[in-house]
PDB file of C-alpha atoms in Angstrom:
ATOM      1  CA  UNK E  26     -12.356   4.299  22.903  1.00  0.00           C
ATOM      2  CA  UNK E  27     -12.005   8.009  21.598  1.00  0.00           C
ATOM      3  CA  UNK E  28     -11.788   8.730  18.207  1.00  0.00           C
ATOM      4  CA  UNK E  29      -8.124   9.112  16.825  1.00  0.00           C
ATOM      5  CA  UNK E  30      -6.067  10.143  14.048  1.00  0.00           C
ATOM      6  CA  UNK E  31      -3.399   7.925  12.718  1.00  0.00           C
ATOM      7  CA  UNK E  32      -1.324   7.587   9.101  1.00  0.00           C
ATOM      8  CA  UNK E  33      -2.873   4.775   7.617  1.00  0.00           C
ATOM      9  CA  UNK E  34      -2.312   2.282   4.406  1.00  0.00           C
ATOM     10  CA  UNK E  35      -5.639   0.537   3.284  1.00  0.00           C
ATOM     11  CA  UNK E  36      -4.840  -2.654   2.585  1.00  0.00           C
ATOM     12  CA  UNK E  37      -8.191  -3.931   1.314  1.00  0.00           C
ATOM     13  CA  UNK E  38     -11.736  -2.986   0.783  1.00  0.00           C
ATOM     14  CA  UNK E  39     -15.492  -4.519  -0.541  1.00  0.00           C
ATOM     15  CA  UNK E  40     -18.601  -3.252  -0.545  1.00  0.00           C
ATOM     16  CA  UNK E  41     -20.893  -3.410   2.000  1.00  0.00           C
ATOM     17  CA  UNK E  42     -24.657  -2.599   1.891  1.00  0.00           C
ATOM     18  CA  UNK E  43     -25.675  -0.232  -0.614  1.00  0.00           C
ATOM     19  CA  UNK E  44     -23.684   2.410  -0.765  1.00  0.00           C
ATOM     20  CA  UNK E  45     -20.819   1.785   1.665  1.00  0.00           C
ATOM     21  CA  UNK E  46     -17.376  -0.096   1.797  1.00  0.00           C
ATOM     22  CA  UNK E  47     -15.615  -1.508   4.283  1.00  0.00           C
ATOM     23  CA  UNK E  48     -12.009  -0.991   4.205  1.00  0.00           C
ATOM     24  CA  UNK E  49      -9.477  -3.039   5.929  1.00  0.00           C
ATOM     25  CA  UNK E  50      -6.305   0.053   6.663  1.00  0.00           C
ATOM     26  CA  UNK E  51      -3.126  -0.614   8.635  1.00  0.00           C
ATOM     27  CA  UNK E  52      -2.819   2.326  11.146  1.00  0.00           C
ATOM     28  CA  UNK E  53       0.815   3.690  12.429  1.00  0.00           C
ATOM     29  CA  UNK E  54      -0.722   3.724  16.058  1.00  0.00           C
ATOM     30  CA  UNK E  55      -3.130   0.964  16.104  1.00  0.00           C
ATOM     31  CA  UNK E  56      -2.802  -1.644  13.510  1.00  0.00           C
ATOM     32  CA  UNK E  57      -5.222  -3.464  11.338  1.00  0.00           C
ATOM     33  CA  UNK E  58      -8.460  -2.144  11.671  1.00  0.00           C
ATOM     34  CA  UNK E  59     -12.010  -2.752   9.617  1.00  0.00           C
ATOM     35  CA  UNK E  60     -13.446   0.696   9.028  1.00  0.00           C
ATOM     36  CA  UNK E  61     -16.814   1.361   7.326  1.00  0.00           C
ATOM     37  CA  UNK E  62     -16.539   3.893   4.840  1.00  0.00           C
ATOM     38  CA  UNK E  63     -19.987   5.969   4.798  1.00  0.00           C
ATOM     39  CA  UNK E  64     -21.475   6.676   1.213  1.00  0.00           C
ATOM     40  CA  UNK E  65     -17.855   5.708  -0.528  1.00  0.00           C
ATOM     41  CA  UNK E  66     -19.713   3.902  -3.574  1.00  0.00           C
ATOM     42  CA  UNK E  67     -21.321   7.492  -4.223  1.00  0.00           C
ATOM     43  CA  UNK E  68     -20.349   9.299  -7.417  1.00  0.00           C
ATOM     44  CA  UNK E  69     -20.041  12.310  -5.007  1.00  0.00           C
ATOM     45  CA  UNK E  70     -18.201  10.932  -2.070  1.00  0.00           C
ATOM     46  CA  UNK E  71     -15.241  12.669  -0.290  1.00  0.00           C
ATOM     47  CA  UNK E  72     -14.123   9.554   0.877  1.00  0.00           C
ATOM     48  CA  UNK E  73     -13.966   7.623  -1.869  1.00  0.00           C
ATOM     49  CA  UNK E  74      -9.762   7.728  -1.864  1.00  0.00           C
ATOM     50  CA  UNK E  75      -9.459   6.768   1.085  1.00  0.00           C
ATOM     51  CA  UNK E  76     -10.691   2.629   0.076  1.00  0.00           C
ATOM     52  CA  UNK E  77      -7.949   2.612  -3.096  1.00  0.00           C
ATOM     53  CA  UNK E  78      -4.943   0.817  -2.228  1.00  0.00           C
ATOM     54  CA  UNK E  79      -1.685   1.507  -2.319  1.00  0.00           C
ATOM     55  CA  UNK E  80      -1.733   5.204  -0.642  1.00  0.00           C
ATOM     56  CA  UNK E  81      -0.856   6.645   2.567  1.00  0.00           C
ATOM     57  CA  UNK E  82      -3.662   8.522   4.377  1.00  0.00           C
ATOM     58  CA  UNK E  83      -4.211  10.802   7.227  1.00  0.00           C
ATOM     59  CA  UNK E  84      -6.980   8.804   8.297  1.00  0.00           C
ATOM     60  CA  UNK E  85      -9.578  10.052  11.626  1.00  0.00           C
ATOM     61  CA  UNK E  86     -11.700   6.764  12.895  1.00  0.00           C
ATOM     62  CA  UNK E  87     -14.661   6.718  15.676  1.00  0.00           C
ATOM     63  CA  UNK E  88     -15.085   3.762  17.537  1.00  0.00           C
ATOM     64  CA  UNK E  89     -17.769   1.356  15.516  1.00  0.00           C
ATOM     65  CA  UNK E  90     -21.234   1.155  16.890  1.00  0.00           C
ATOM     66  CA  UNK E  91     -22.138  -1.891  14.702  1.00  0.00           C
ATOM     67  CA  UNK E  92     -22.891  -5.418  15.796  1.00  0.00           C
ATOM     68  CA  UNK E  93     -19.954  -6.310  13.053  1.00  0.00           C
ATOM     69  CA  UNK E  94     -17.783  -3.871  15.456  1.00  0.00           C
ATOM     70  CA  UNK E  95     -16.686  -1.671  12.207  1.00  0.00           C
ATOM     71  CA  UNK E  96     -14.874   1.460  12.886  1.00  0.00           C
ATOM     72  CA  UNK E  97     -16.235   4.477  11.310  1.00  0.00           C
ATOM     73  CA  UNK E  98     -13.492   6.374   8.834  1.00  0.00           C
ATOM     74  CA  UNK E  99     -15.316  10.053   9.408  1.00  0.00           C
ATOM     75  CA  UNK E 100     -12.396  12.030   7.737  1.00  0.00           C
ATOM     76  CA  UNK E 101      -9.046  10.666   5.071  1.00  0.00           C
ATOM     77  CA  UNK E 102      -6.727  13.138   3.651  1.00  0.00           C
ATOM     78  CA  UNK E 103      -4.411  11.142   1.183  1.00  0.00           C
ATOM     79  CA  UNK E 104      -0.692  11.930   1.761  1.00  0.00           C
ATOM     80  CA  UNK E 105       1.111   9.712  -0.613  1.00  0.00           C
ATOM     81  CA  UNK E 106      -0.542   8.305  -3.744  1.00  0.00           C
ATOM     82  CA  UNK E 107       2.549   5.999  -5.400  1.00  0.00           C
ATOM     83  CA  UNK E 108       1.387   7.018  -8.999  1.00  0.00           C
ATOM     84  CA  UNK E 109       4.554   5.714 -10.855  1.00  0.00           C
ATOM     85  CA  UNK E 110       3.878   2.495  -9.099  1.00  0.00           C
ATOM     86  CA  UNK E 111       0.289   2.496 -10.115  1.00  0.00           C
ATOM     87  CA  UNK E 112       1.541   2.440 -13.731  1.00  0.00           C
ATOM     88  CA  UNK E 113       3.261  -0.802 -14.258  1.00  0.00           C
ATOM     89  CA  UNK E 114       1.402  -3.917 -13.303  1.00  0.00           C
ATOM     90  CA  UNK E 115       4.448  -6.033 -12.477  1.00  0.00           C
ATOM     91  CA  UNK E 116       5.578  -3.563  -9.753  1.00  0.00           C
ATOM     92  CA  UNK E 117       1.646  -2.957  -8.924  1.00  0.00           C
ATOM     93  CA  UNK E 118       1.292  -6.649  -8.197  1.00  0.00           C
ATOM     94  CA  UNK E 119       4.404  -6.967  -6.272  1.00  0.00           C
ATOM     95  CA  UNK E 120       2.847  -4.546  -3.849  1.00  0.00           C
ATOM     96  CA  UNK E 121      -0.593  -5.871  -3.829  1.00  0.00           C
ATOM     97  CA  UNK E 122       0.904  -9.305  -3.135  1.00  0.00           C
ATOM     98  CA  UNK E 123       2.413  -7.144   0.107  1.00  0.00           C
ATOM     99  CA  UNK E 124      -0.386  -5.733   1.438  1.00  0.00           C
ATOM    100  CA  UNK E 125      -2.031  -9.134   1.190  1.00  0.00           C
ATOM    101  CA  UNK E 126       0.767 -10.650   3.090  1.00  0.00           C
ATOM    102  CA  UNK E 127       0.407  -7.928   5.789  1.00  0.00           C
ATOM    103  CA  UNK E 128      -3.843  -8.061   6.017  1.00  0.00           C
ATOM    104  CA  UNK E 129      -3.377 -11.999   6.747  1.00  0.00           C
ATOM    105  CA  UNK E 130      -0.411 -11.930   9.266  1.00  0.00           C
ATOM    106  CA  UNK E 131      -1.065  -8.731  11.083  1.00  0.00           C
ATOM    107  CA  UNK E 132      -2.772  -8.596  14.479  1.00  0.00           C
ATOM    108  CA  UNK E 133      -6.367  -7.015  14.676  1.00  0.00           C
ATOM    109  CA  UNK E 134      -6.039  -3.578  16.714  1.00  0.00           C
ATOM    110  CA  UNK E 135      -1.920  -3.999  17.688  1.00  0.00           C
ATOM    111  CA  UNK E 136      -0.992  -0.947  19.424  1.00  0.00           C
ATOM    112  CA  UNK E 137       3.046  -1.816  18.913  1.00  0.00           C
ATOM    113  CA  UNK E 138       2.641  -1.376  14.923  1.00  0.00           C
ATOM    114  CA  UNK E 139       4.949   1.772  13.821  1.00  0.00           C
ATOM    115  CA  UNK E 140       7.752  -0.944  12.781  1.00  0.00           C
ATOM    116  CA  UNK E 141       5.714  -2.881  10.458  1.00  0.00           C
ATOM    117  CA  UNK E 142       4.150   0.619   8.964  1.00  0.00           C
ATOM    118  CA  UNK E 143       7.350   1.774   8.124  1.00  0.00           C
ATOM    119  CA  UNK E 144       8.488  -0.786   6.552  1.00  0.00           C
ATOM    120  CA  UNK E 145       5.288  -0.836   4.861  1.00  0.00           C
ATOM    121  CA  UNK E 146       6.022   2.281   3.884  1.00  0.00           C
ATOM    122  CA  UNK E 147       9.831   1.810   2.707  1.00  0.00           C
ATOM    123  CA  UNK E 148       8.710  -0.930   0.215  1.00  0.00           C
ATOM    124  CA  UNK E 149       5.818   1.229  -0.867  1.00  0.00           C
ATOM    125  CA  UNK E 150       8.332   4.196  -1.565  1.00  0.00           C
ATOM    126  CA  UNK E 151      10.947   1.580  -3.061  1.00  0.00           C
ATOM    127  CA  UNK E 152       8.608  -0.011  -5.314  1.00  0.00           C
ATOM    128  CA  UNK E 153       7.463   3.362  -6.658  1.00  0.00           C
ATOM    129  CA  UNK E 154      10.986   4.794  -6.907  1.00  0.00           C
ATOM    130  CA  UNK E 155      11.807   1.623  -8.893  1.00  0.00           C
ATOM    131  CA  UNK E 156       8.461   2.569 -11.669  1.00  0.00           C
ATOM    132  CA  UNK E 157       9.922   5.794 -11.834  1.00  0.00           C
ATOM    133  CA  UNK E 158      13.129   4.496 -13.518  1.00  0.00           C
ATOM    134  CA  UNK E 159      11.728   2.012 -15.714  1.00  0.00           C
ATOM    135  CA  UNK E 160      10.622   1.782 -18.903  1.00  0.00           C
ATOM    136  CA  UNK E 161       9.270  -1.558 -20.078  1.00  0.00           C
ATOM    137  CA  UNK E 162      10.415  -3.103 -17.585  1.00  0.00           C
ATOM    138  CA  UNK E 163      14.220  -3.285 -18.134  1.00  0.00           C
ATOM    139  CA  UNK E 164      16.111   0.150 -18.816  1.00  0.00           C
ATOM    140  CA  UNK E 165      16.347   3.686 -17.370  1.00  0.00           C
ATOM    141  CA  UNK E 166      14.066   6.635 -19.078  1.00  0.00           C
ATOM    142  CA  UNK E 167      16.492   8.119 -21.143  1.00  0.00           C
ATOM    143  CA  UNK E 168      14.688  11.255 -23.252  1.00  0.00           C
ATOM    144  CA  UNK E 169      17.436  11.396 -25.691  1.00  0.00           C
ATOM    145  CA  UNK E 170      18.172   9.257 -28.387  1.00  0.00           C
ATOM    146  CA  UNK E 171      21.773   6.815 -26.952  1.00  0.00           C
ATOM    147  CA  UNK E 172      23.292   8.644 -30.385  1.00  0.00           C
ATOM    148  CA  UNK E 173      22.763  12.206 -29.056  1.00  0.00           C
ATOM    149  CA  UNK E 174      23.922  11.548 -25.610  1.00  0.00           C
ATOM    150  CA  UNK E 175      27.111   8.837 -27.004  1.00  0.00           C
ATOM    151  CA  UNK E 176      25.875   6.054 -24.974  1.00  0.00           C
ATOM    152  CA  UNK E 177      25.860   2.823 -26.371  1.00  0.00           C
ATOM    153  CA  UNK E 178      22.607   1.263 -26.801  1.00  0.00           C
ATOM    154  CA  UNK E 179      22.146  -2.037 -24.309  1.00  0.00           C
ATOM    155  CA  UNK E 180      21.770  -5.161 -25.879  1.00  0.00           C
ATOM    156  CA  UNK E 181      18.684  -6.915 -24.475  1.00  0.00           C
ATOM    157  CA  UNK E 182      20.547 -10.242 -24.147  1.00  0.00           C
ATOM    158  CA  UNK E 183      22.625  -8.314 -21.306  1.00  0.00           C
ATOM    159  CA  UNK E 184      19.729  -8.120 -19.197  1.00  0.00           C
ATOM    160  CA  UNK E 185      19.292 -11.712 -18.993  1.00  0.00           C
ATOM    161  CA  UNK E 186      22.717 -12.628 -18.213  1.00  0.00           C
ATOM    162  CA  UNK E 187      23.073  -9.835 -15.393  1.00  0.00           C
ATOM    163  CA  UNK E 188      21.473 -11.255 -12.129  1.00  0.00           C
ATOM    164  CA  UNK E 189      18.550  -8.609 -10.570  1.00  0.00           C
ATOM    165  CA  UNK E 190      18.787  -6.413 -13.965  1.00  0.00           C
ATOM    166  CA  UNK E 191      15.329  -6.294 -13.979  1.00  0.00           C
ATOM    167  CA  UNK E 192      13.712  -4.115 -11.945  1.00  0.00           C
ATOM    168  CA  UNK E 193      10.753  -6.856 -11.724  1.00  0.00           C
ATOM    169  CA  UNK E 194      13.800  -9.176 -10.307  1.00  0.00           C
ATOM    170  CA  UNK E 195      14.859  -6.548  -7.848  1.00  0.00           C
ATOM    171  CA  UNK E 196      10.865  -6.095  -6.376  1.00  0.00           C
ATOM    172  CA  UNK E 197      10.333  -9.651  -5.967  1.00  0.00           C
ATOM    173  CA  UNK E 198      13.698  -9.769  -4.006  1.00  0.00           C
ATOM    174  CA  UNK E 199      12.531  -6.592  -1.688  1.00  0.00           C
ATOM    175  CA  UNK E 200       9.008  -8.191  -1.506  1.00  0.00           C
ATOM    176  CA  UNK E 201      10.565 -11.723  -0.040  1.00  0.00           C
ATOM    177  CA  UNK E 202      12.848  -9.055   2.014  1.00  0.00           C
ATOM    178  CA  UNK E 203       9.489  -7.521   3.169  1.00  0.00           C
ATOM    179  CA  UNK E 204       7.895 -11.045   4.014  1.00  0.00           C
ATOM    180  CA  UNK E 205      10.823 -12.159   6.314  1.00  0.00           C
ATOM    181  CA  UNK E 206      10.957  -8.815   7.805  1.00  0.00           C
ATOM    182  CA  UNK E 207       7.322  -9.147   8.675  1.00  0.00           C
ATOM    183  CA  UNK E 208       7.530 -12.634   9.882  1.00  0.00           C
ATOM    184  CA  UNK E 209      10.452 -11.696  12.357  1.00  0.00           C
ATOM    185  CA  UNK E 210       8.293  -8.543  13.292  1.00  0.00           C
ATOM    186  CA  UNK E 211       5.081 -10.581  13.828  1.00  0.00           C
ATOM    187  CA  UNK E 212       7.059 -12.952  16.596  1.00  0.00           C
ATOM    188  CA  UNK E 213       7.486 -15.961  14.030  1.00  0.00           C
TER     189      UNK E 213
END
């Protein structure tokens, strides 16, 4: 096999041997595949990004050479990053809990995989879209003060009354959205 270039989400990653990692990425044109990461536990490494989760990459891999049948990752340029998502732990988990769900049903090496990376990719975007407008989990960023802008101030009861008015209730529904969608996509 030739070495390609694909989008990629890593989806997992440990160390291996001294300085290396192996990182487990979901591909747009190839699926789940197990790529050693050269030098990535050096302070200096360029490819250190590429084994944290919850990014997109533009990811080049060469066929593996090892008895373990690793890919080599020889160049990552990271496209999408999710920060807001990165900065509240109930969304973060949510997506972790995702990308767990997709490294333990998805097919090593599946050359049909651009459905499941896009919708990959729509919950990743959702899920950060949703951090964006949250604060606290329950109510939009609002810079002003509700008695400058004549809003009334929500009562906190309201939120428990309302069904999906948090935005932790809305990603668990898109997450169990995202599991049946992957099940369906995965031939179950």
């Amino acid at each position: 096999m030739d070495p390609f270039q694909s989008r990629a989400i890593p989806l997992r990653s440990w160390d291996y041997r001294e300085h290396d990692r192996v990182v487990t990425l979901y591909t747009e044109a190839h699926g789940k595949r197990d790529c050693i990461v050269r030098g990535a536990s050096k302070p200096t490494s360029k490819l250190a990004a590429a084994t944290q989760g919850l990014t997109v990459l533009q990811a080049m891999l060469a066929p593996g050479r090892s008895a373990q049948g690793f890919h080599t990752l020889a160049q990552a340029e990271t496209l999408e990053s999710f920060a807001a998502l990165r900065g509240d732990l109930a969304l973060m988990a949510v997506a972790l809990v995702a990308m767990e769900t997709l490294a333990l049903l998805a097919a090593d090496e599946d050359e049909d995989s651009r459905a499941v990376f896009q919708a990959v990719l729509t919950l990743l975007r959702a899920l950060d879209a949703m951090a964006g407008q949250a604060v606290g989990g329950c109510f939009p960023k609002n810079p002003q003060s509700p008695a400058d802008a004549g809003v009334q101030t929500p009562n906190p009861g309201d939120a428990v009354l309302s069904p999906l008015a948090q935005p932790t209730d809305r990603a668990l529904l898109l997450l169990c959205c995202f599991q049946l969608h992957l099940l369906g996509l995965s031939g179950y």
